[in-house]
Every structure is written in C-alpha cells, then in structure tokens.
XYZ file of C-alpha atoms in Angstrom:
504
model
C 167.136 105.080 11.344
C 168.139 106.094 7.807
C 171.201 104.743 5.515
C 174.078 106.011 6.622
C 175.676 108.799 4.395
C 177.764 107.845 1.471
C 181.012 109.490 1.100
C 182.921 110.575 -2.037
C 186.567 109.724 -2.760
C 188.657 111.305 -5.343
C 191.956 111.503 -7.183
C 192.320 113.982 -9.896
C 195.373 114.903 -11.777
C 197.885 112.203 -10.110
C 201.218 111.586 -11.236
C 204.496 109.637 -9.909
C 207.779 108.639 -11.325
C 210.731 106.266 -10.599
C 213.801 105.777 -12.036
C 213.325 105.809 -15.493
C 209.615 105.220 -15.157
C 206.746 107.316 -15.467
C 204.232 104.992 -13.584
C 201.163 107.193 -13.497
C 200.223 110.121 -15.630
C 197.553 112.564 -14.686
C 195.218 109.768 -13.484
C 191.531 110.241 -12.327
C 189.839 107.876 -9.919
C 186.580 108.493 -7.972
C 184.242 106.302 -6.087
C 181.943 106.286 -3.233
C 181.441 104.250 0.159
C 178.946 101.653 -0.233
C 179.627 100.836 -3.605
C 182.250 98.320 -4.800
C 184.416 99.028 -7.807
C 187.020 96.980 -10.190
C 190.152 98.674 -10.853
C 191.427 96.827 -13.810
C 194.091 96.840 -16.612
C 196.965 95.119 -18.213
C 199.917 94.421 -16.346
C 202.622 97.764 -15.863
C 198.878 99.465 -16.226
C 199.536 101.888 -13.001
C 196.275 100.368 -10.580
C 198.824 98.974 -7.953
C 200.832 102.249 -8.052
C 197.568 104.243 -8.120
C 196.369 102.409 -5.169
C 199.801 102.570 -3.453
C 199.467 106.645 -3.526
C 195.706 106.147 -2.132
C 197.187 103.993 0.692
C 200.443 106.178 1.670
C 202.645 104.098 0.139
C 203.887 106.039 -2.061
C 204.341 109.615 -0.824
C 206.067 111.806 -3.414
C 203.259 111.949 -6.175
C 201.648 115.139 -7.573
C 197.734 115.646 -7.909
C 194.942 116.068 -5.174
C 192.839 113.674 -3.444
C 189.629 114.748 -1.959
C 187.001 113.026 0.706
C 183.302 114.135 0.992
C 184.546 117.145 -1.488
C 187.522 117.918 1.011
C 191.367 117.980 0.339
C 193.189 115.316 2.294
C 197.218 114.958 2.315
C 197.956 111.104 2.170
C 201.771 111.208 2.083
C 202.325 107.721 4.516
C 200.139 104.433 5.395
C 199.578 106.548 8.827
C 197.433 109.440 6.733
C 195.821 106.469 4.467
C 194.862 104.624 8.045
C 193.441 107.665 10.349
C 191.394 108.898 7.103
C 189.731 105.354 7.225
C 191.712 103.348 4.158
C 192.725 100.104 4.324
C 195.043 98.192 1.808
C 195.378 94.152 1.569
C 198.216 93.634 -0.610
C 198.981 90.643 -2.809
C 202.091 89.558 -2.038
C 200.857 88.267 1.688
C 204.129 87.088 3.252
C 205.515 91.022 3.186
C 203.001 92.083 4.630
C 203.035 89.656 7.779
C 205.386 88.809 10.515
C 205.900 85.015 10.256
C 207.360 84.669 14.169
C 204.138 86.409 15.132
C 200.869 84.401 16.086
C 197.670 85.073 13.945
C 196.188 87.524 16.875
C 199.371 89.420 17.120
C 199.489 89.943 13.227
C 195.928 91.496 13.033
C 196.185 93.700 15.948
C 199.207 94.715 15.040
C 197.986 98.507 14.255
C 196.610 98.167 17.719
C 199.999 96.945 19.630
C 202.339 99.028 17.658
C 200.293 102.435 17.368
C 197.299 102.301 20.405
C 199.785 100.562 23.302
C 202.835 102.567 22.823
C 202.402 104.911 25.254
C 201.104 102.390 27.746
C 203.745 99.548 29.362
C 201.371 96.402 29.068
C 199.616 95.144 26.322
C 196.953 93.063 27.196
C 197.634 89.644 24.929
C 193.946 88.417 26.256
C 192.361 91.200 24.481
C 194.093 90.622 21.573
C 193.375 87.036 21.209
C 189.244 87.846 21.884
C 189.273 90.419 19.664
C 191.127 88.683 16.797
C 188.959 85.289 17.229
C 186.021 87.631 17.281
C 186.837 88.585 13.708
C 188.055 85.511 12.287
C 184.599 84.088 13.636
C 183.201 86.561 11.937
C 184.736 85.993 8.620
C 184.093 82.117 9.380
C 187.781 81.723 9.235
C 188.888 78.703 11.038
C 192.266 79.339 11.739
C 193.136 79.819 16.000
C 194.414 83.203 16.868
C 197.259 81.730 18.449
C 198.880 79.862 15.339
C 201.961 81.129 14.224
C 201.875 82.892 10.843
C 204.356 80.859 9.710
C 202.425 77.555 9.534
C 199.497 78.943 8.005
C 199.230 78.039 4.232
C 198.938 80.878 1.332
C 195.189 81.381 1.702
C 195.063 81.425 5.565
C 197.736 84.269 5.253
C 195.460 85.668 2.884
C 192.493 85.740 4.929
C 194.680 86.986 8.017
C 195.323 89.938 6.537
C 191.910 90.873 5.587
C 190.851 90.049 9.059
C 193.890 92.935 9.955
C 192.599 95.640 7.784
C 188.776 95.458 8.842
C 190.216 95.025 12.816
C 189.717 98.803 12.183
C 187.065 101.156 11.230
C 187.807 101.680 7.712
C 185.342 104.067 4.757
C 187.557 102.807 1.870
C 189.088 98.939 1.733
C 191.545 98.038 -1.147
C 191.837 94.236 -1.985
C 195.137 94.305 -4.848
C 194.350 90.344 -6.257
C 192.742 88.915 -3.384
C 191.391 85.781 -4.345
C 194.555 84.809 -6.332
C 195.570 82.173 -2.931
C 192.068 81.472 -2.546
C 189.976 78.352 -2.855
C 186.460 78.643 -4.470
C 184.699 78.051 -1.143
C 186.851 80.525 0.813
C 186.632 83.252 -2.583
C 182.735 82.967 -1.811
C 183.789 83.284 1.286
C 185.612 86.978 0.637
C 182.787 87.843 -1.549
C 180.277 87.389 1.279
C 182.571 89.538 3.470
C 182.594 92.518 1.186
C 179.048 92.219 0.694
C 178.697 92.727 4.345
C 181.369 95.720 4.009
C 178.880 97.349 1.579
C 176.120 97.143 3.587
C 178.001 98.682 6.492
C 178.652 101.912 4.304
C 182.172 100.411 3.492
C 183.661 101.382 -0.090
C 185.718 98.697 -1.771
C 188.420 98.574 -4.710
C 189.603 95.432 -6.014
C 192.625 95.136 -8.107
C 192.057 91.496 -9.960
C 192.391 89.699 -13.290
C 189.943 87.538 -12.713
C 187.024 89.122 -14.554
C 184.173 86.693 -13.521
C 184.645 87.750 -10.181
C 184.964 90.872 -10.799
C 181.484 90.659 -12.722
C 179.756 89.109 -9.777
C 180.970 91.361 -6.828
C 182.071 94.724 -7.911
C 179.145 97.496 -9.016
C 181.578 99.867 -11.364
C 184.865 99.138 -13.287
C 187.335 101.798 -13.894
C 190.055 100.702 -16.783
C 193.938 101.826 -17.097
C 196.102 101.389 -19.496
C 200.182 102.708 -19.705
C 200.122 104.838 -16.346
C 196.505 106.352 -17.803
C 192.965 106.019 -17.079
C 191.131 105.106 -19.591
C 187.275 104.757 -19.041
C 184.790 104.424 -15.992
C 181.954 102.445 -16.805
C 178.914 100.765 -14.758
C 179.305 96.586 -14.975
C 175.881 96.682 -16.022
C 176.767 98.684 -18.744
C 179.864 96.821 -20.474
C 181.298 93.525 -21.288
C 183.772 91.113 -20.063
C 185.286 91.219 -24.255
C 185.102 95.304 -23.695
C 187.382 95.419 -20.988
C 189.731 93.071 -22.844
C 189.967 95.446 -25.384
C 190.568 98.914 -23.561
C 192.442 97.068 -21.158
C 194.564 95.964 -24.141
C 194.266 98.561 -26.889
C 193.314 95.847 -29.429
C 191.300 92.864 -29.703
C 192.674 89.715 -27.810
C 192.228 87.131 -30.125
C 192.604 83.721 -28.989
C 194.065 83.220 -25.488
C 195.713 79.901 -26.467
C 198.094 78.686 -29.139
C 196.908 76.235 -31.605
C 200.472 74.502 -32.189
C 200.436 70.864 -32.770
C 203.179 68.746 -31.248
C 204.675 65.706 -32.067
C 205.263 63.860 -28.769
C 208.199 61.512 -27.949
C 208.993 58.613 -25.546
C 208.463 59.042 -21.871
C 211.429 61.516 -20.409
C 210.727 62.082 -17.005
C 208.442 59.643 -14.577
C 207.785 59.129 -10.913
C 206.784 56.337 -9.042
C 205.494 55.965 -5.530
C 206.576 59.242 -4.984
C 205.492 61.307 -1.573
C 207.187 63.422 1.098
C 205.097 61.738 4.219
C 203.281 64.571 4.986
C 201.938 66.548 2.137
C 201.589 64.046 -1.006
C 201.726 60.175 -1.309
C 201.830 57.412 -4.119
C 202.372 59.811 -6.603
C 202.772 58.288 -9.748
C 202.864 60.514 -13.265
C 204.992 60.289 -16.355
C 205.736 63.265 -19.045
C 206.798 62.404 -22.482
C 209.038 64.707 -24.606
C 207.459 67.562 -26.198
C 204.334 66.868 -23.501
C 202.325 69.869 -21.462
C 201.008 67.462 -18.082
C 198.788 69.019 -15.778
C 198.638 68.979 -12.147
C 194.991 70.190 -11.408
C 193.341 70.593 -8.239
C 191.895 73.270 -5.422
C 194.216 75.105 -3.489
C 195.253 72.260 -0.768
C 195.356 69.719 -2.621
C 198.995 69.332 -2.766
C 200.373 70.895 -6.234
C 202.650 73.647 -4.580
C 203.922 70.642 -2.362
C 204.654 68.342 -5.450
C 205.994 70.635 -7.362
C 208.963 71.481 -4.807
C 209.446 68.326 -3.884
C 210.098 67.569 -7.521
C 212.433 69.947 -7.397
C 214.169 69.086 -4.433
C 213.213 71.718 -2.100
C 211.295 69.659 -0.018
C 212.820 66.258 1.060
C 210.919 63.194 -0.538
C 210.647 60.298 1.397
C 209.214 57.543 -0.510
C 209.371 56.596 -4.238
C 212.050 57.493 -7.107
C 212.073 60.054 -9.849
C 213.686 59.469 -13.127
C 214.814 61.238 -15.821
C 215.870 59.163 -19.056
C 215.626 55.996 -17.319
C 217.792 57.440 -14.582
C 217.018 57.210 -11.183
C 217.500 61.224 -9.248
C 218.346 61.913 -6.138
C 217.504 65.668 -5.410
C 217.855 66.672 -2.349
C 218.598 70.469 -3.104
C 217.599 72.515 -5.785
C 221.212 72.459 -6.846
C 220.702 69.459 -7.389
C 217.847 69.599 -9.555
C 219.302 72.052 -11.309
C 222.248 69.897 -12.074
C 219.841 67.433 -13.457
C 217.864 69.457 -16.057
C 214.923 70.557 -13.560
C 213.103 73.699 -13.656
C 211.037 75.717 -11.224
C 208.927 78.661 -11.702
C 207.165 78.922 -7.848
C 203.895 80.139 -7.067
C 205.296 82.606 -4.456
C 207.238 84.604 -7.003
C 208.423 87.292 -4.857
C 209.444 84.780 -2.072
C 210.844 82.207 -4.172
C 211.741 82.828 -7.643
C 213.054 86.368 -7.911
C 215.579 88.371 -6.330
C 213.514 91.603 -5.954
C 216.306 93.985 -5.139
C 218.945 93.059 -7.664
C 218.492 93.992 -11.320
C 216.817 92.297 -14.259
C 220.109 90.916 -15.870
C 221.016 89.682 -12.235
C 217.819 87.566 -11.468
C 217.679 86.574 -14.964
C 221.695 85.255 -14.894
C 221.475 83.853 -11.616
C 220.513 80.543 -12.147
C 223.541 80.110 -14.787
C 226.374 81.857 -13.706
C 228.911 79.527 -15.395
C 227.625 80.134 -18.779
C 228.688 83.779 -18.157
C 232.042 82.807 -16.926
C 235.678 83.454 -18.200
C 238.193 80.385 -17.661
C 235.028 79.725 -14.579
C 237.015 82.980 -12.729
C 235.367 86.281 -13.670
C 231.912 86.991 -14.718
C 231.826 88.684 -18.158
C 229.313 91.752 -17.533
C 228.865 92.336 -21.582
C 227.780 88.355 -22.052
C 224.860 88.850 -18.798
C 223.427 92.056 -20.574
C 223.408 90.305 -23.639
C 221.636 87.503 -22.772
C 219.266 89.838 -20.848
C 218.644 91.721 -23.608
C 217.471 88.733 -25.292
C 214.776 87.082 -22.675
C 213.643 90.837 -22.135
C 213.001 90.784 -25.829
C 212.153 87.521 -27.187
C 209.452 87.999 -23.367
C 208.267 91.180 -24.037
C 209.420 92.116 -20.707
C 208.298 95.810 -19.864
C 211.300 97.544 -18.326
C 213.052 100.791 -18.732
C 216.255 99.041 -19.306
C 218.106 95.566 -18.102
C 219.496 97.259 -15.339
C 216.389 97.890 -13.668
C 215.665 96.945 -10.246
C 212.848 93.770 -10.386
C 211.067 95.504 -7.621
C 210.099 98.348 -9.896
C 208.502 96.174 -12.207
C 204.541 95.026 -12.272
C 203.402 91.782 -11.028
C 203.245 90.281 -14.363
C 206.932 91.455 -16.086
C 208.448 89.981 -12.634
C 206.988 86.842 -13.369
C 208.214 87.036 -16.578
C 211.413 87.305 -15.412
C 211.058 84.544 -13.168
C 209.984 82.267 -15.671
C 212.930 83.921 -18.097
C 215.779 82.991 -15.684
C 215.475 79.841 -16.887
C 214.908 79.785 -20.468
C 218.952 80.296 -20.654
C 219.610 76.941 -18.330
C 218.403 74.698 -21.483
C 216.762 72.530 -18.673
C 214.895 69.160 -19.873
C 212.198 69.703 -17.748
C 210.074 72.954 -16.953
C 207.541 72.881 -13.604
C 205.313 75.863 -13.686
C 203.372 76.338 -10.070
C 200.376 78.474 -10.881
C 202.011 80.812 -13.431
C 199.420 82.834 -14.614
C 198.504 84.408 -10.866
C 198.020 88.141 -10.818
C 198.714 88.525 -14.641
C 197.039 90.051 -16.737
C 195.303 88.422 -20.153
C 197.952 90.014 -22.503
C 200.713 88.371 -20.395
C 199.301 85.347 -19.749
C 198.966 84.640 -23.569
C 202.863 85.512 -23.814
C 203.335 82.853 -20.912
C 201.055 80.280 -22.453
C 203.120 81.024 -26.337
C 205.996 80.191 -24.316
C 205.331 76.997 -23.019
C 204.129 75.909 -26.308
C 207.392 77.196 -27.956
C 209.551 74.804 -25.132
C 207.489 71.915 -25.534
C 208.137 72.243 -29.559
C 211.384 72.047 -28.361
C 211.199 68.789 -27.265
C 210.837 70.452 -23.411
C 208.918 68.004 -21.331
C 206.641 70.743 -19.033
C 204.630 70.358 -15.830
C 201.256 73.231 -15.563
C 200.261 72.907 -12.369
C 196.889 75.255 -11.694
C 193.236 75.560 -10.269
C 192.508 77.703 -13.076
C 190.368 74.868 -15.014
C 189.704 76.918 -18.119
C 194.099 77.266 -18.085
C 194.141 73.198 -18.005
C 192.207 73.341 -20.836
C 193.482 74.755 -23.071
C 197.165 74.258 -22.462
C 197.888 70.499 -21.415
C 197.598 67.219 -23.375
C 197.018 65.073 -20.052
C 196.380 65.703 -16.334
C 196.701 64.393 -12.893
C 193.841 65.526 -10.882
C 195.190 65.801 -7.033
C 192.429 65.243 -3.951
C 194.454 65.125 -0.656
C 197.678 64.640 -1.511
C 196.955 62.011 -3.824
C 196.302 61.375 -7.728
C 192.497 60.530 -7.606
C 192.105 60.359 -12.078
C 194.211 60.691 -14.703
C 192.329 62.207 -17.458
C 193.015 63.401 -20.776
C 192.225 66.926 -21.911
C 190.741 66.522 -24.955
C 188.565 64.117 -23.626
C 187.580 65.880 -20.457
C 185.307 69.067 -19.713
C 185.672 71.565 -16.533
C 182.878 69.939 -14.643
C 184.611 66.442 -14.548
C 187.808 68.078 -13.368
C 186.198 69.745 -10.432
C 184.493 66.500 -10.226
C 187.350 64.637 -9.302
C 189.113 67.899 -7.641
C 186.559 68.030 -4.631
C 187.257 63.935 -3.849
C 184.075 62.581 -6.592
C 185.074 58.858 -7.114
C-alpha cells in the first residue's frame, strides 16, 4: 500500500480589520499534510488572527483559501471542522466547559453536532472513546474527572485529545506547550510525530524556538499583519528568525543593571496552605529579583496566590517590614503593598472586555477619584497614556477593547495595572508565556527598572534560561516544598533541573 496522498493548503491575498486595526494585510500561507510547519513572529504579528480565519473564527476577511488546488469558503469553525481543520487554542479554560467531565469535553463535537437529531446520547460510548484517546496520548487523566479539577496542562492535553477525536488533514496548536511540563512537551511532540505519519498537516504558533527547531519541518515568519519569508528549518537559524521576526537585531535579551540591595523587606516562615505547598520559608530584600523555579506542578502558581491571598494559607506567617500580614483576600494584599501578575492572564489578571484605561485603572480606583465620589475620566486616560507608553503597549488607542489586543500587549497590560499602585512587592507567575522575544525583553527591562526602585520582586518560572538571567537568588520547589536555595550566579541550568525533578 503506498503513502497516502499529500494535500495542499493555501491562503493567498488575506486581509481582516477591526476597529481601528488592520490585523492582516494581504498575507500568504501555504503548507501541505504530512509536513509540520512553525508559524512565528513578534507579538501583534497577525499568526493568531491568520490562523483564526483558517479555523472559522473569524469570518469577514477578504482573500481565497484553496485545498488540493480547490477554493474552499471557511466563514465559521463548522466550514474549518467538515473540511478537516482543527484548532487548539492557548488560552485553554475558553475553550472548555469546566462543569463538564473530561469525556464530555472531547466529544463534545460529537454530542452537540452528531446526537442532535437523535434523543439519547450514549454516555458509555463517550467515556470508551475518550479513554481510548487519552490512552493513546498516554494521558493519565480519567474521562470522568471534571474539567474543573484538572490543572493547566491536563486542560491542555484535553483539548488536544478533542481536536484529534476527529478526522482532521490540517491541526493548529496556537502555544501549546506554554502549560506543559518537559516530559508531557515530549509527550505532544511524540503525538504530532504520529499525526505526520498519519498524513496529518500541523501548524504551531509558539515562541519557544528550540521546540520549534526540533519538531516543525518549515517556518513561515510575520511581522505587522505581513508575511514576511518561508524558509526550510534546515535552511535558517534560530538568530535569523529573531531578526525578521523583529526587523533588527535583538541584542542582549537581559539587562545588565547592577543593584544595590537593602535589608530584608518581605519574608515568610513556615508558610503552606495544607494542600498544595508546605514549610515554605524565603525572604526578599529591597531592590532583590528572587526566583521561584521549578516544573510545572511543583507548586509556584499555588505559592504565588497564596502570597497574595487568593488562596487561604493555613500554616506559617508572612511579613512585610517586620510586620506580621494577614491576607485573606486580595484586597487585602493589595492594601498591604502586594502585587500579582497571574499566569492565567486572561482568567485572572485582565478584564478582557473592558478597555485598556479600564483594566489598567482598576486596581487603583481611588487615585482617580474626586473628594473619593466621582471618577475623573481625563486623570484614567492620562495615566493610561503613560503605562501604554513608558510599556510600549501596541494599541490603536487607550480606549481599545483588551480583547483586541495580542497575547503579549495584554500581558503587558496586566503587568501595567499595577505599575500605578506603587506596591512594595511585585509577584510575577510565569510572565513571559506566549510572548514574544521583543516583549519579553520589555518585561524583563521592567522588572529591573522596579527593583532599582527599591521594589522587592518575586520571578516565578520553569523557563531556566529566564532564572538566569534575571534573579539574584532562587528557591527551587519539588512537591510543594523548597528542596535548595541556590544563588544564581553561582548556579548553572543543569543544577536547577537537578534539584527541580526531587535530586537531593
């Protein structure tokens, strides 16, 4: 039996606008089943918006797409799905129903479109068929969990499992290892290896270039709403795609700023929420970066909120200035001179549906206050203005919905929000994920320029090349629990992960 036939796909000539945003501009994209490709560029680049239009997303675009040398009409997720493409989006928890178990979520094509005309749906068959490919992925999650007690990367993998339930020629992945472990992003990789080999064409949207060096076969570039280049991986190197992806040459990712550190600010002792994270014990002095390294499950998310109060701590006592805290809200911690950028920006640090000036005001009302009655409009913008500025914040105007922006400028904007609170201490839960290099140097300039402030700041990350280069000291986490202190000048990647997979 010979290889099966490969298939062509192609976009020529596509071009959408929002309000006040031309997104894409006569873009060209082709690739073919079989193969896998990177889809790359800086964030506000157009790949999301270019693979929103391939998936039916986003209906009211101009330009032609073609399969196997064919016009198709892809104007909803319904055209996308019965032509054979998939989409796995980032941002995992819109895409799922939490109330729903894990079977129910990735048959739920099957339930909603294949039962409707029928009066039963058979909840045996979808159980069999889900566990059938979660065993298949070597997922070990039970088909009958809830979604909503599944962690980040076992939502992640459920909805991978959903989008190859199907038949599918073309599968998008937009930053799929971002939740992702090491073990379970080899994991994914051996997945879409598999896909290949079954005549299956995959996209990935990603930052991570590694990866994207090890698993994808071409790599198209964008750049401002354009396409830029196609090139073979074999052909190109990691630096190159830096530089079309940027326009210019990078330079160095991290600041070289050298920081005179005070007495210890902020401290915790015996510190643990009974479930997550125990005996936690750290310490950040003023004008300190602190690093809270470990692989996804080892407790950083957990610490992080329950730092700032939005889960309940149990055991142990924070202080601030030789002050003992008790935060048990957010409010709270915000009261005290707490900050928290969370890893689930969409979820938890942004309001995506009000504007920029809103989200970026909201944490500090009072500031914008006359006689603490009525909100003076003119002082928000202002002070918008200002963050969008001094952040290089890529929006049409202040005014601009934050679910119109990329993934990286609504981070910004997360992270912004509180730049205007004057807080004394600044947690940052994996702040760099789904941004691109440009972005991530403006985030990493930042944190330097708060900590020159005198800002005491907590980095918490799996990226170990990010605790590198950015903290003085760091708490590696195995299980809840600090298993080394180390610090960073003295330390090297391979000790990290050392101590990050439970090494004594």
């Amino acid at each position: 039996m010979g290889a099966a036939k490969q298939i062509k796909l192609e976009m020529k000539g596509i071009s959408i606008e929002f309000p006040g945003v031309k997104a894409l501009n006569q873009v060209d994209f082709n690739t073919m089943t079989g193969t896998s490709q990177a889809l790359i560029g800086a964030n506000g680049a157009g790949k999301s918006t270019l693979m929103k239009v391939l998936s039916g997303a986003y209906g009211h675009y101009t330009g032609e797409i073609y399969i196997d040398n064919e016009p198709v009409s892809i104007r909803n997720p319904k055209d996308a799905k019965d032509l054979g493409i998939q989409i796995v989006y980032q941002e995992v928890d819109t895409a799922l129903v939490p109330y729903l178990t894990v079977g129910e979520n990735i048959m739920l094509d099957y339930t909603v479109n294949d039962m409707s005309s029928k009066q039963i749906v058979s909840w045996g068959h979808i159980h069999k068929r889900s566990k059938d490919i979660l065993d298949k992925m070597n997922v070990k999650v039970s088909s009958r969990k809830l979604v909503s007690e599944l962690t980040l990367a076992e939502k992640q993998m459920v909805l991978i499992a959903r989008a190859i339930s199907k038949t599918c020629r073309f599968l998008i992945f937009d930053e799929p290892t971002a939740p992702l472990s090491h073990s379970e992003t080899e994991e994914l990789f051996r997945i879409v290896r598999a896909l290949k080999q079954e005549n299956v064409g995959v996209i990935f949207i990603s930052h991570r270039l590694p990866e994207l060096f090890e698993i994808c076969d071409d790599i198209t570039v964008m750049r401002d709403g354009e396409f830029v280049l196609k090139e073979s991986i074999r052909d190109i190197t990691q630096n190159q795609v830096v530089e079309y992806m940027l326009g210019r040459k990078l330079g160095d990712q991290f600041p070289k700023i050298d920081i005179r550190k005070g007495e210890t600010v902020f401290e915790t002792r015996n510190f643990g929420d009974g479930e997550k994270i125990h005996d936690i014990h750290i310490h950040v002095k003023k004008g300190e970066v602190i690093g809270i390294a470990g692989l996804v499950g080892a407790g950083k998310t957990e610490l992080c909120k329950a730092l700032f109060g939005m889960v309940k701590a149990n055991t142990g006592d924070v202080i601030l200035h030789g002050k003992k805290l008790r935060l048990r809200s957010p409010n709270e911690a915000v009261k005290q001179g707490i900050a928290l950028v969370p890893e689930e920006r969409r979820k938890e640090g942004i309001l995506v549906s009000e504007s920029v000036t809103a989200n970026i005001t909201a944490v500090n009302l009072k500031k914008f206050s006359i006689l603490n009655t009525f909100l003076s409009f003119k002082k928000e913008k202002e002070a918008a203005r200002e963050i969008i500025r001094n952040l290089g914040i890529k929006t049409p105007s202040e005014n601009t919905r934050v679910q119109n922006l990329s993934g990286g400028n609504q981070q910004k904007v997360a992270i912004g929000k509180w730049l205007i609170t004057d807080a004394e201490v600044y947690i940052f839960d994996e702040p760099t994920k789904g941004v691109d290099v440009g972005a991530k140097k403006d985030i990493f300039e930042l944190i330097f320029q708060l900590a020159k402030r005198g800002k005491c700041i907590i980095y918490a990350s799996c990226e170990l090349s990010e605790m590198m280069g950015i903290t003085d000291r760091m708490y590696v986490l195995y299980d809840g629990m600090i298993a080394k202190e180390l610090q960073t000048s003295k330390t090297n990647e391979e000790e990290i992960l050392f101590y990050s997979t439970g090494g004594k």
